[in-house]
PDB file of C-alpha atoms and ligand atoms in Angstrom:
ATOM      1  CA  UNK A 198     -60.538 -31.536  -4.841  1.00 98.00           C
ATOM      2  CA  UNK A 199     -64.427 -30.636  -6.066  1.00 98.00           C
ATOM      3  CA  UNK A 200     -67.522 -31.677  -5.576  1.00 97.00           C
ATOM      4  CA  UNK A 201     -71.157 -31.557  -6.572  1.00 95.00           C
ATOM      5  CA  UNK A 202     -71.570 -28.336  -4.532  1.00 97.00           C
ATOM      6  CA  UNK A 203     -68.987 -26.488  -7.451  1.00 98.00           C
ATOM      7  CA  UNK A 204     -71.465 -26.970  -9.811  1.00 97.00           C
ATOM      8  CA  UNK A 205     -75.092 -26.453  -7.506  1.00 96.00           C
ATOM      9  CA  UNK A 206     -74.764 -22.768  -9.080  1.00 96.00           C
ATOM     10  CA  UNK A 207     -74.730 -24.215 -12.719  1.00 96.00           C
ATOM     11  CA  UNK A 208     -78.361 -25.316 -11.474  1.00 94.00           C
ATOM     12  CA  UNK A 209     -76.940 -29.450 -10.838  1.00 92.00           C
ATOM     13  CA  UNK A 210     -78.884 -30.056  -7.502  1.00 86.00           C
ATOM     14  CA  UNK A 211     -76.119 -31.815  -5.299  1.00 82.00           C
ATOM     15  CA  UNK A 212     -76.681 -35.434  -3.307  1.00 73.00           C
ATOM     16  CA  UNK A 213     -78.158 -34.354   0.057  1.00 63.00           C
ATOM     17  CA  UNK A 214     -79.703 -31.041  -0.253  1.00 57.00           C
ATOM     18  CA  UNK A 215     -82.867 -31.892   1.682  1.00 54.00           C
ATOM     19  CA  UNK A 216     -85.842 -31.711  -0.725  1.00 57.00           C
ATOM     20  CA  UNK A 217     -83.884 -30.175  -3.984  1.00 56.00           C
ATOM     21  CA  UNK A 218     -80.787 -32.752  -3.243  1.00 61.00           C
ATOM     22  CA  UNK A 219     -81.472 -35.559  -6.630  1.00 61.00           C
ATOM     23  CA  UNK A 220     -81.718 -38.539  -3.862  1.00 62.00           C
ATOM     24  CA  UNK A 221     -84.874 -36.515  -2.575  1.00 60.00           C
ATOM     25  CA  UNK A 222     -85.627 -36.651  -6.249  1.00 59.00           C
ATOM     26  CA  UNK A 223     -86.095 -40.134  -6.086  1.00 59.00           C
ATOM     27  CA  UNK A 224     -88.136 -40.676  -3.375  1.00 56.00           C
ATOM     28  CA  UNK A 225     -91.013 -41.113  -5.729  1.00 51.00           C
ATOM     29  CA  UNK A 226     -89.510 -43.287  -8.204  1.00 56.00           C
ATOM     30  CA  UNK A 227     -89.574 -46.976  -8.598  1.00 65.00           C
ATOM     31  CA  UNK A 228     -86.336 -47.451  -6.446  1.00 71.00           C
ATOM     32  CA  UNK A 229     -85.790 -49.693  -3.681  1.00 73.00           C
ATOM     33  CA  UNK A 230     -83.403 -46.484  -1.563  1.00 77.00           C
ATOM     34  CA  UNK A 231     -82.355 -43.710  -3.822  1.00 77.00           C
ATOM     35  CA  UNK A 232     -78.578 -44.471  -4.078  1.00 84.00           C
ATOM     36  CA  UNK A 233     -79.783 -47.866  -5.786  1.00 88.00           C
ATOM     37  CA  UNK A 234     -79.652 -45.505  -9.159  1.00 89.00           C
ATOM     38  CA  UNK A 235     -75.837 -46.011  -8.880  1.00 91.00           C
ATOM     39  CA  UNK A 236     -75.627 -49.692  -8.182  1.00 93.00           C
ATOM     40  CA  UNK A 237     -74.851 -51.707 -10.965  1.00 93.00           C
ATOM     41  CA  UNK A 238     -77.329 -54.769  -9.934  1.00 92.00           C
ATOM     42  CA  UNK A 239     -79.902 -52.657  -9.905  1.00 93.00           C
ATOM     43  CA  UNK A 240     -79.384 -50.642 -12.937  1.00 95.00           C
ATOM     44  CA  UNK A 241     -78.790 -54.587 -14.771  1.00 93.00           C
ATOM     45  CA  UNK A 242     -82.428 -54.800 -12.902  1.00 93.00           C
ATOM     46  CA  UNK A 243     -83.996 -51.582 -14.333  1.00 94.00           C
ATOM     47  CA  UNK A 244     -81.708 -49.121 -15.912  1.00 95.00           C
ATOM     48  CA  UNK A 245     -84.989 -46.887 -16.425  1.00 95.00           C
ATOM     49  CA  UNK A 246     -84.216 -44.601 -13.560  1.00 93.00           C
ATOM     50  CA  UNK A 247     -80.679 -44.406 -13.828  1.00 94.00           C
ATOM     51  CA  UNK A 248     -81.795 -42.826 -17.479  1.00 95.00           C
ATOM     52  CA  UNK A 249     -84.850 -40.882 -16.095  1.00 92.00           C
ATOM     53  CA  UNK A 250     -81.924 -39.247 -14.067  1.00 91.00           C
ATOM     54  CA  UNK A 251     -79.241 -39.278 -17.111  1.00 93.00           C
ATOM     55  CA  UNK A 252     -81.713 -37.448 -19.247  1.00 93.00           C
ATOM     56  CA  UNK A 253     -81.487 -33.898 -17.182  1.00 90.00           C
ATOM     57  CA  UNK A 254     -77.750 -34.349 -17.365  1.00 90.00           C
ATOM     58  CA  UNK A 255     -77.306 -33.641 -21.215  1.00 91.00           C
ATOM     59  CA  UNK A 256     -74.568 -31.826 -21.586  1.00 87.00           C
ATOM     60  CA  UNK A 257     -75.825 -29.140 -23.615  1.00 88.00           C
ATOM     61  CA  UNK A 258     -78.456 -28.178 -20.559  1.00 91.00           C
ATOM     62  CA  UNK A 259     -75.926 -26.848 -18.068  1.00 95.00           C
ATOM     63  CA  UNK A 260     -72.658 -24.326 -18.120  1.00 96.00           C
ATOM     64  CA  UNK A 261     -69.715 -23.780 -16.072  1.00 97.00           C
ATOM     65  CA  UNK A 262     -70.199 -21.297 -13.686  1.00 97.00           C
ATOM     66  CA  UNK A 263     -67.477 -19.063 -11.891  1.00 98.00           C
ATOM     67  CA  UNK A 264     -66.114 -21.417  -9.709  1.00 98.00           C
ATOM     68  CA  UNK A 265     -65.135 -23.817 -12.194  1.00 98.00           C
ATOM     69  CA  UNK A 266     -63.533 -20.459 -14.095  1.00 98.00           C
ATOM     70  CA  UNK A 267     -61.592 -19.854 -10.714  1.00 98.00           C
ATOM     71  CA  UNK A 268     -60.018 -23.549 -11.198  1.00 98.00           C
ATOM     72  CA  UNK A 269     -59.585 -22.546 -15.116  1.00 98.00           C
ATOM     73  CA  UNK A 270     -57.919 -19.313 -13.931  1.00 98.00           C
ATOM     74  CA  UNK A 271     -55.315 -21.185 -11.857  1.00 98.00           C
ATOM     75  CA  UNK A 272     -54.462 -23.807 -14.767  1.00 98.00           C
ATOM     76  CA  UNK A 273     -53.892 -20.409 -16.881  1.00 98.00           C
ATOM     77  CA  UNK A 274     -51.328 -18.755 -14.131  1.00 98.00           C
ATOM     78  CA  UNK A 275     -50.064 -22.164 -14.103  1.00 98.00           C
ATOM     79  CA  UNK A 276     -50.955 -23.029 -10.434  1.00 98.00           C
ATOM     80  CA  UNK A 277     -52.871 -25.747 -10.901  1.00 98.00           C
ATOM     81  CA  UNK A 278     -51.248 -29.208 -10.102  1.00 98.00           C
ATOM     82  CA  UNK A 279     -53.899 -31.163 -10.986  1.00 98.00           C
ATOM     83  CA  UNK A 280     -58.027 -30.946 -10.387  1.00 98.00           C
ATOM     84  CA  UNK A 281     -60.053 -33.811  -8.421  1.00 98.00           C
ATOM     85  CA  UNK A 282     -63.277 -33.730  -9.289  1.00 98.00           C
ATOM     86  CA  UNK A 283     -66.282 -36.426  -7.808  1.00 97.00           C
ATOM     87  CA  UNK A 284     -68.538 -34.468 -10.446  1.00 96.00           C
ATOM     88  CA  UNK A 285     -69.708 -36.354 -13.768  1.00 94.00           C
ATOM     89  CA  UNK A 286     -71.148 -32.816 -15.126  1.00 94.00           C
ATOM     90  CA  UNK A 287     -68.128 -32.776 -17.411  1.00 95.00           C
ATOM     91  CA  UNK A 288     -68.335 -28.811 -16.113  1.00 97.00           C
ATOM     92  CA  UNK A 289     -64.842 -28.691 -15.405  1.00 98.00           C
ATOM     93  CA  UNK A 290     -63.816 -29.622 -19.338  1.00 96.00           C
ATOM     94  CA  UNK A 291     -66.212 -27.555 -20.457  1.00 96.00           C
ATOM     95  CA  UNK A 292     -64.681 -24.566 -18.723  1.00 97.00           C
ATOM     96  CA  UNK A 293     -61.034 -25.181 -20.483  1.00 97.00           C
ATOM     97  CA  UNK A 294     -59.170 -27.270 -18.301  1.00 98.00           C
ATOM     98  CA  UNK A 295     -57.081 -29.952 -20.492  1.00 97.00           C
ATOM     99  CA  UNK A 296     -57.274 -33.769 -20.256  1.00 96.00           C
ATOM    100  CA  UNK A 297     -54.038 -33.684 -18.629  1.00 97.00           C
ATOM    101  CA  UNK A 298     -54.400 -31.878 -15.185  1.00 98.00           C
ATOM    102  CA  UNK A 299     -58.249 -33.027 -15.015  1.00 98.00           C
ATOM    103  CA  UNK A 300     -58.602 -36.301 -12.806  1.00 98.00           C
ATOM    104  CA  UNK A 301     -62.258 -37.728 -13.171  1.00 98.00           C
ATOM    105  CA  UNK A 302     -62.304 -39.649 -10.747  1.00 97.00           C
ATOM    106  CA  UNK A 303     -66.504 -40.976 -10.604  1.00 96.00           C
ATOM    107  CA  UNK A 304     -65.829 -40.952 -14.462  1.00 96.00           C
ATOM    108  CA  UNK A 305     -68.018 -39.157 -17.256  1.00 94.00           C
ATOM    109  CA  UNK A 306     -70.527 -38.715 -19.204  1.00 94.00           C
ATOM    110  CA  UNK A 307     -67.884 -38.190 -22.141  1.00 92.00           C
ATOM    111  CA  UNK A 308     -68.070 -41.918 -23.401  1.00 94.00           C
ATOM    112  CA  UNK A 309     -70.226 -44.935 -22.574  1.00 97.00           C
ATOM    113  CA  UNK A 310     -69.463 -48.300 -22.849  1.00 97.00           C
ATOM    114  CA  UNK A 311     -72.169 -51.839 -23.439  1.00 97.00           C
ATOM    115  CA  UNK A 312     -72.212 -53.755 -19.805  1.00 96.00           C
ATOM    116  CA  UNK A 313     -72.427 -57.339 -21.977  1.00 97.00           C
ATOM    117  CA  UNK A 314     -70.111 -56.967 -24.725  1.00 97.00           C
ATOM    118  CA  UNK A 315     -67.887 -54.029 -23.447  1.00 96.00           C
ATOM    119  CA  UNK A 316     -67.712 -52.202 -26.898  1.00 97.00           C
ATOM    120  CA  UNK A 317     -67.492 -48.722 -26.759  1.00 96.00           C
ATOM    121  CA  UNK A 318     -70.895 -47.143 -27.790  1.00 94.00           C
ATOM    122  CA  UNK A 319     -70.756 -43.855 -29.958  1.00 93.00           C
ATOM    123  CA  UNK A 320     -71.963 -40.998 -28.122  1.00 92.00           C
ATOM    124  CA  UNK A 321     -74.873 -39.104 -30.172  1.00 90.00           C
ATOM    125  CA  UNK A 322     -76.715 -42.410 -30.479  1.00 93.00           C
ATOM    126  CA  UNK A 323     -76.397 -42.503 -26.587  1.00 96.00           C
ATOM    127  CA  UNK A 324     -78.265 -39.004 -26.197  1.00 95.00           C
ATOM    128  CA  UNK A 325     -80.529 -39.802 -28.959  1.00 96.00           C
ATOM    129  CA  UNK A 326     -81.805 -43.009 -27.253  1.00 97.00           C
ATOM    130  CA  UNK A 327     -81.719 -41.018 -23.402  1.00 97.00           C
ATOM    131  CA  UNK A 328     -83.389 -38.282 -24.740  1.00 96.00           C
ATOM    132  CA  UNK A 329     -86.171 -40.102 -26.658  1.00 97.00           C
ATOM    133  CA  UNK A 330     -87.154 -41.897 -23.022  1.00 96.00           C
ATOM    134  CA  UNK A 331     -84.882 -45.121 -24.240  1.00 97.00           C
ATOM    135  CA  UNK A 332     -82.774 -47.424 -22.512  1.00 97.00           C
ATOM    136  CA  UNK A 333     -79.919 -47.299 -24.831  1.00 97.00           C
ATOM    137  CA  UNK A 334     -78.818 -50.243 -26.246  1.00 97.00           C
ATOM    138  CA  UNK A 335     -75.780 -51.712 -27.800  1.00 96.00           C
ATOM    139  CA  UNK A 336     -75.521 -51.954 -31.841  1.00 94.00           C
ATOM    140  CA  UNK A 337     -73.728 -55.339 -31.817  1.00 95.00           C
ATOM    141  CA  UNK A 338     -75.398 -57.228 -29.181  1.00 97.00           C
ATOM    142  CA  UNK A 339     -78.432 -55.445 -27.670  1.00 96.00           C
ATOM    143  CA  UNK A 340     -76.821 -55.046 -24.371  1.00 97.00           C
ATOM    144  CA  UNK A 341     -77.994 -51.949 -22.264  1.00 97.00           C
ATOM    145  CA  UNK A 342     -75.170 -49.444 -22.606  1.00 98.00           C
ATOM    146  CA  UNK A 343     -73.905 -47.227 -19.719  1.00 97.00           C
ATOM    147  CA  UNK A 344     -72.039 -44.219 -19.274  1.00 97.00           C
ATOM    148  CA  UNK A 345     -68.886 -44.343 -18.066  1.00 96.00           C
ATOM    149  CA  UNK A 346     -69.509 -43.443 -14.571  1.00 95.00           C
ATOM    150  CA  UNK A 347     -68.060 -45.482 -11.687  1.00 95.00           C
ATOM    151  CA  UNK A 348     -71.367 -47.077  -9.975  1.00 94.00           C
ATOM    152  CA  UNK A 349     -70.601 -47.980  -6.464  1.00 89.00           C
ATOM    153  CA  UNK A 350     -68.020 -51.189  -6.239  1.00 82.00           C
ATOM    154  CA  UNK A 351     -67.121 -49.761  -9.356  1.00 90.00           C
ATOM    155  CA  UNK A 352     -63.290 -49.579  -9.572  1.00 92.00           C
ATOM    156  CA  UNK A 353     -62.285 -45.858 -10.136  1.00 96.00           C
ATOM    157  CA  UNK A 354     -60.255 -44.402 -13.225  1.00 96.00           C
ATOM    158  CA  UNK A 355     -56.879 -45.622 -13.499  1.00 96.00           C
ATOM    159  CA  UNK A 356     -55.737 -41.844 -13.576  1.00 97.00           C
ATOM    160  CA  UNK A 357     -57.064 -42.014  -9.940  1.00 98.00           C
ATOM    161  CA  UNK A 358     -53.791 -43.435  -9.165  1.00 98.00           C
ATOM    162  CA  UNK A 359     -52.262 -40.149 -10.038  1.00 98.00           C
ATOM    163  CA  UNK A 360     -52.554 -38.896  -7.053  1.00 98.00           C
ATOM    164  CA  UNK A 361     -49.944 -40.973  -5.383  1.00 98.00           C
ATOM    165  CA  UNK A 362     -47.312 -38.766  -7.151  1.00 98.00           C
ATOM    166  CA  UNK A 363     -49.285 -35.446  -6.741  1.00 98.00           C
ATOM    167  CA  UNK A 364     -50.389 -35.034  -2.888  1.00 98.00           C
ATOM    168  CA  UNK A 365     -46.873 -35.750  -1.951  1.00 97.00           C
ATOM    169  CA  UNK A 366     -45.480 -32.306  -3.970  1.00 97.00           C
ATOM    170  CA  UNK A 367     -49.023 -30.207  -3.594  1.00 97.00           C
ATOM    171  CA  UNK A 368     -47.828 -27.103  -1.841  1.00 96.00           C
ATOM    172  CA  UNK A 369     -51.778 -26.077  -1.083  1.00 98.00           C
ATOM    173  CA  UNK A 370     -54.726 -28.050  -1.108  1.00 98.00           C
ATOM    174  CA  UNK A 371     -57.926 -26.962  -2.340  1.00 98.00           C
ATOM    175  CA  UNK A 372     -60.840 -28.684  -1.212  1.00 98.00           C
ATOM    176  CA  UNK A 373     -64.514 -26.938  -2.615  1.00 98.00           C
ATOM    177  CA  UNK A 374     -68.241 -28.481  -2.674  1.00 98.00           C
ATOM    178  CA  UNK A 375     -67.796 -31.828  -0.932  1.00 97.00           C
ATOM    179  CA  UNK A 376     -69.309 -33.397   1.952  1.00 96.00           C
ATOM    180  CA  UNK A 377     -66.199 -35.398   1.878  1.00 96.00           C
ATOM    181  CA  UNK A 378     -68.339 -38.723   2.344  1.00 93.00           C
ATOM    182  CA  UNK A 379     -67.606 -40.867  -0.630  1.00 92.00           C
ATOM    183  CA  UNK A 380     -64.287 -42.488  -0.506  1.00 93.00           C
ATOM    184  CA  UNK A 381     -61.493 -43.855  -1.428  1.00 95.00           C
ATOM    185  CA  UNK A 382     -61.919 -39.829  -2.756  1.00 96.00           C
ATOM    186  CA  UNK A 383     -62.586 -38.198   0.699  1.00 97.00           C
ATOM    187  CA  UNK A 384     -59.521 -40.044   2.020  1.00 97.00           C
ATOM    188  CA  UNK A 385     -57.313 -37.626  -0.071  1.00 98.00           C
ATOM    189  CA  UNK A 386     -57.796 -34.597   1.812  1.00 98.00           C
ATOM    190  CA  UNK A 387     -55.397 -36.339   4.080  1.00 97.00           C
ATOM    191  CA  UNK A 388     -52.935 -36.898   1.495  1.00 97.00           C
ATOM    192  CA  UNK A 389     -51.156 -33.543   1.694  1.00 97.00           C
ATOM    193  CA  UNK A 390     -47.647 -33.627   3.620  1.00 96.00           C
ATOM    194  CA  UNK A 391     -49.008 -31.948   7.433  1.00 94.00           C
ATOM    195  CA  UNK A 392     -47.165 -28.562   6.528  1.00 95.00           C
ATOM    196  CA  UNK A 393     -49.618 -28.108   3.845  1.00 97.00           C
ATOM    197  CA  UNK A 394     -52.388 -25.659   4.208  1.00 98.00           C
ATOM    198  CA  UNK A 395     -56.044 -27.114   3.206  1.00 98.00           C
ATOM    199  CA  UNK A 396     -58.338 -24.353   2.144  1.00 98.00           C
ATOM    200  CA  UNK A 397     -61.799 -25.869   2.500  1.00 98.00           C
ATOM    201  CA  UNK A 398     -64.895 -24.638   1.021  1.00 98.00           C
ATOM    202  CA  UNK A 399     -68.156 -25.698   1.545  1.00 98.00           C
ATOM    203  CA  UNK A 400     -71.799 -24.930   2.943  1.00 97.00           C
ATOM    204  CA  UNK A 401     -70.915 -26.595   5.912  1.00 96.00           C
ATOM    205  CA  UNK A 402     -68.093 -28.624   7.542  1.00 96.00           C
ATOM    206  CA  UNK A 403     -66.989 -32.360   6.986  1.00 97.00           C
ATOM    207  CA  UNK A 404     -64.930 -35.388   6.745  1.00 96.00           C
ATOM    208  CA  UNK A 405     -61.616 -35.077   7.811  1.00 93.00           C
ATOM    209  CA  UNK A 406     -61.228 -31.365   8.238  1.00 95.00           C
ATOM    210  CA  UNK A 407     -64.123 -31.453  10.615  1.00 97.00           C
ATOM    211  CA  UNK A 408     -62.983 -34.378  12.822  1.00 95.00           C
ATOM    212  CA  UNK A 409     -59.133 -34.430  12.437  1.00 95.00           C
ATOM    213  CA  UNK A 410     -58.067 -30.870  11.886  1.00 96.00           C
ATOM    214  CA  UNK A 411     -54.733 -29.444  11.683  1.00 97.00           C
ATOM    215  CA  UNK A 412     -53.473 -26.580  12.694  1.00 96.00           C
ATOM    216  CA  UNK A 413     -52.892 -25.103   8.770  1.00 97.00           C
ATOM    217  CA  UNK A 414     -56.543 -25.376   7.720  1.00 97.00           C
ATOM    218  CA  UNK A 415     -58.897 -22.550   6.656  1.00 97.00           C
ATOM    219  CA  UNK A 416     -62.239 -23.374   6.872  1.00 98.00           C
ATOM    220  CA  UNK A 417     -64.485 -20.935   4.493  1.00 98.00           C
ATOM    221  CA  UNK A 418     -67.965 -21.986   5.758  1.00 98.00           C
ATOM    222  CA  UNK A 419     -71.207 -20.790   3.573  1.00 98.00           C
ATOM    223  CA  UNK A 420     -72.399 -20.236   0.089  1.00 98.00           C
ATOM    224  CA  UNK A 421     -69.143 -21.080  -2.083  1.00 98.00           C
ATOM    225  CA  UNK A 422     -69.746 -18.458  -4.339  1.00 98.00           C
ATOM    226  CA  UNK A 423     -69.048 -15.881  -1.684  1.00 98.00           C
ATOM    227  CA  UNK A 424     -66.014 -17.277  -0.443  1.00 98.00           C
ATOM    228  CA  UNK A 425     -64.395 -17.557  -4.125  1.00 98.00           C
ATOM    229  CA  UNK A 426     -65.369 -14.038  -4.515  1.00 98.00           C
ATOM    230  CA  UNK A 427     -63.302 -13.374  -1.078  1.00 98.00           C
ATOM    231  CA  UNK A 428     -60.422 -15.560  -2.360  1.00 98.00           C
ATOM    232  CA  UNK A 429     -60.016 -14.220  -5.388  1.00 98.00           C
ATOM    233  CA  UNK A 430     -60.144 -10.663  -4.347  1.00 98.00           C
ATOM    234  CA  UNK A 431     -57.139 -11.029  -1.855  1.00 97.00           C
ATOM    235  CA  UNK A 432     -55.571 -12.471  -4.791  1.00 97.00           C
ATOM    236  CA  UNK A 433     -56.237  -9.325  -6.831  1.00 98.00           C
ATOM    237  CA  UNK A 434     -57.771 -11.302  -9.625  1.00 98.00           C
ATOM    238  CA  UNK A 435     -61.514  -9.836  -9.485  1.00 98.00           C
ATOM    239  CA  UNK A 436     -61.243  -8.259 -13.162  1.00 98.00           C
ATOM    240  CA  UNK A 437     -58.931 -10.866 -14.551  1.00 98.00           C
ATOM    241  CA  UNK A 438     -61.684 -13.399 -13.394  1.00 98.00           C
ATOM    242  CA  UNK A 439     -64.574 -11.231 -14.824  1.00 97.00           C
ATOM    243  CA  UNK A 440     -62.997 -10.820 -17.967  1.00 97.00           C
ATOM    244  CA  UNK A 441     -62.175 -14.536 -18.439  1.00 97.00           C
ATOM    245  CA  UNK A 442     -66.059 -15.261 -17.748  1.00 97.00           C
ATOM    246  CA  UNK A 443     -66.859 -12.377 -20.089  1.00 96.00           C
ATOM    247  CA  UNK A 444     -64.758 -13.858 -22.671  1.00 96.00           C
ATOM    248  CA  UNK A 445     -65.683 -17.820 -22.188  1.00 94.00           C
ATOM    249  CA  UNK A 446     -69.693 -17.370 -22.155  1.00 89.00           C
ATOM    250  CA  UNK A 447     -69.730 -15.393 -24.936  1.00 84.00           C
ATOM    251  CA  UNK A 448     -68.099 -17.876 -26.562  1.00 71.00           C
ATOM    252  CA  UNK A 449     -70.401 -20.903 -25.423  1.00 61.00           C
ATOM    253  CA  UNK A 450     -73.358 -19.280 -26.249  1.00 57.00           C
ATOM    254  CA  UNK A 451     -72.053 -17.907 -29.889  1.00 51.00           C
ATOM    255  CA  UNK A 452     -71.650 -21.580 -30.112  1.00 48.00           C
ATOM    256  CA  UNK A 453     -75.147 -22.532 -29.779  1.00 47.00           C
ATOM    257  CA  UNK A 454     -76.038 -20.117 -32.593  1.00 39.00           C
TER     258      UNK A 454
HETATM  259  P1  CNA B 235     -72.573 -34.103  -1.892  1.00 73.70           P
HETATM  260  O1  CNA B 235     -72.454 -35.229  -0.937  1.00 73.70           O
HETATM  261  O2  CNA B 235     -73.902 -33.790  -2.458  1.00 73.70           O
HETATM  262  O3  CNA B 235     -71.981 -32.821  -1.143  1.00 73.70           O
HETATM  263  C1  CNA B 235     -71.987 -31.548  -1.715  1.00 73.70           C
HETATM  264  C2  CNA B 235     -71.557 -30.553  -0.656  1.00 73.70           C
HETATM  265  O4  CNA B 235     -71.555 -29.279  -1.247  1.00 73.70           O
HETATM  266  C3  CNA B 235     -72.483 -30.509   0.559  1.00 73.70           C
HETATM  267  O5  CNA B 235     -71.726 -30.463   1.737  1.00 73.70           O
HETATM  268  C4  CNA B 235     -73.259 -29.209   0.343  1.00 73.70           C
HETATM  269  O6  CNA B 235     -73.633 -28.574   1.547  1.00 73.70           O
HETATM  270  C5  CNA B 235     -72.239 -28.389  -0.398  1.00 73.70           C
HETATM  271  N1  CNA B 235     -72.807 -27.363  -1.265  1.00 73.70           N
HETATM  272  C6  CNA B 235     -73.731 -27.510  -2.249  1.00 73.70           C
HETATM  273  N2  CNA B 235     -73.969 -26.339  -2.858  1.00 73.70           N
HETATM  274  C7  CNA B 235     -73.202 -25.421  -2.228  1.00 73.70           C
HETATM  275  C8  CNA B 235     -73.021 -24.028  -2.377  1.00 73.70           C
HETATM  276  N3  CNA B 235     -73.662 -23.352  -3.333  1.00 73.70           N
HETATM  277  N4  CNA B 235     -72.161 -23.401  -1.555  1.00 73.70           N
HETATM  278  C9  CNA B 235     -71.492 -24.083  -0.583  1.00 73.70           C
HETATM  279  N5  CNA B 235     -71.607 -25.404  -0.399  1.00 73.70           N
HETATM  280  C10 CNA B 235     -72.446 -26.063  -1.211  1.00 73.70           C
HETATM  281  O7  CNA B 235     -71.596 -34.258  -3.129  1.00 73.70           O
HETATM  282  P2  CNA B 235     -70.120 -34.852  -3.202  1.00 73.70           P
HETATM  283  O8  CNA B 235     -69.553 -34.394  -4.473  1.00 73.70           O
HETATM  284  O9  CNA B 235     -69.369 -34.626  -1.944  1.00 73.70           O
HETATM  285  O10 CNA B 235     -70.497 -36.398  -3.254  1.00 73.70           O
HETATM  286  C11 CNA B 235     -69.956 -37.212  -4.115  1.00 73.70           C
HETATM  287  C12 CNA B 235     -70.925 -37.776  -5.171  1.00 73.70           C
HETATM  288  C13 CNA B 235     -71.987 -36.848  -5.647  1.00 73.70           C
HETATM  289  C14 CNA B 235     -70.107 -38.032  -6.368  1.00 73.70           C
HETATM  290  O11 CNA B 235     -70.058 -39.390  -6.624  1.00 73.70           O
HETATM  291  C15 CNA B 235     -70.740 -37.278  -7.535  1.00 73.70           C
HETATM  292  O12 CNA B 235     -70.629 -38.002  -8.705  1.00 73.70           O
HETATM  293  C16 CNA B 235     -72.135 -37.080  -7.140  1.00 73.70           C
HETATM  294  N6  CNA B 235     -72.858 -35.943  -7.775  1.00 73.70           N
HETATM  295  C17 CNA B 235     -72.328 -35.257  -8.807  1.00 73.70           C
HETATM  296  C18 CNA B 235     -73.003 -34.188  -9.363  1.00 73.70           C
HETATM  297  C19 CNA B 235     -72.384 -33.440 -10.516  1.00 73.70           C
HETATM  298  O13 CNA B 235     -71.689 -34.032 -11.321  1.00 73.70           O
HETATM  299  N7  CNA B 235     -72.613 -32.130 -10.594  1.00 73.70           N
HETATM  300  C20 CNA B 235     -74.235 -33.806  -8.845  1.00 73.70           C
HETATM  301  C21 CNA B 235     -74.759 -34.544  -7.776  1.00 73.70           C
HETATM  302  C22 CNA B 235     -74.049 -35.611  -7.266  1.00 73.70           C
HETATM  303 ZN1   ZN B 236     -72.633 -55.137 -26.794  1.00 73.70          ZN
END
């Protein structure tokens, strides 16, 4: 399970960071409270900040960072059940993990979608229109078109449901970069059968693991950088991971060329 704190080092602010968190962002924008970005009667309202905020989240402006090559190294030693992410960075594609074991489960930036007619809206006129300061806008009807990212009261993914059939055979749990505040996703970490260890990463601790504990967890408290680092140097995989990061970013930026 991920969060927005797997991807702060790919230069995404998360939620909450007092004053570089995006809510703090918003403070002096024209929105009622800053989650009101996310709410789809507002963004009916005025979509304008909800794009303001889409804008910085091109895809081409950001890159996958070591952590998310940690989660790509597990899928390629074939350890990786399945990966949880709350992020709508697309960071976690973009690093090489297939379709299949990837559950978005706030949705993407990967498609978008008109809120009147419900056609699906092809995605470089999208970016054109976002990065040109425009509301984009449905070919067939005019309708304002959103991404598809789950607003909240927004039902999640239907591939959210997967995890019905995964916590119950997950021999370790994973949990990095979440403030575990945002359900029905936080409510997972509880998922796990209570024999399962829950490895928890994160600035501080939260949800669940703070205020239920059991007696399997390992809490690695502070910049989640450093304790990947750790993790992946008991596992003996510090040049394995180098050289997969070596390898990948070369190849993203020979692709910008
Ligand atoms: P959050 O509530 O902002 O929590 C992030 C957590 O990560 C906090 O506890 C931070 O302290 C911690 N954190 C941040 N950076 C680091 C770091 N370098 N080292 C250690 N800990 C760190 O974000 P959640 O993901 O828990 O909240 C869910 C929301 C946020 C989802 O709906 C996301 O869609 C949304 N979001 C996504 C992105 C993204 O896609 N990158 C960015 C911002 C918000
Ligand atoms: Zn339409």
């Amino acid at each position: 399970m991920v969060g927005a704190g797997i991807s702060t080092p790919s230069g995404i602010p998360s939620c909450r960071s007092p004053g570089t968190g995006f809510y703090s962002s918003f403070q002096h924008c024209d929105v009622p409270y800053p989650e009101a970005i996310f709410e789809l009667t507002f963004f009916l309202h005025n979509p304008r900040p909800f794009f303001t905020w889409a804008k910085k989240m091109y895809p081409e402006n950001y890159r996958p960072n070591v952590i998310h090559y940690f989660l790509r190294l597990l899928q390629d030693k074939g350890l990786l059940l399945r990966l949880y992410t709350q992020n709508i960075d697309g960071l976690e594609r973009a690093a090489g993990i297939p379709d299949s074991r990837l559950v978005e489960a706030h949705g993407s930036f990967a498609s978008a979608t008109c809120t009147v007619c419900g056609r699906a809206s092809p995605m470089e006129g999208f970016w054109a229109e976002v990065m040109g300061d425009r509301v984009p806008r449905c070919t067939v009807c005019t309708g304002v078109v959103k991404p598809d990212i789950v607003f909240f009261g927004e039902a999640l993914p239907q591939r959210f449901l997967l995890h019905v059939v995964d916590f119950p055979i997950a021999d370790l749990l994973l949990i990095l970069g979440t403030s575990l505040q945002v359900e029905p996703f936080a409510s997972l970490s509880e998922a796990p059968r209570s024999s399962v260890p829950r490895v928890f990463m994160n600035q501080e601790a939260a949800g669940s693991l703070a205020w239920r504990p059991r007696s399997r967890d390992v809490l690695q408290l502070g910049e989640l950088v450093d304790g990947v680092d750790k993790l992946v140097e008991l596992l003996g995989w510090t040049e394995e991971l180098k050289d997969l990061v070596q390898r990948e970013t070369g190849q993203l930026s020979g692709r910008d060329r």
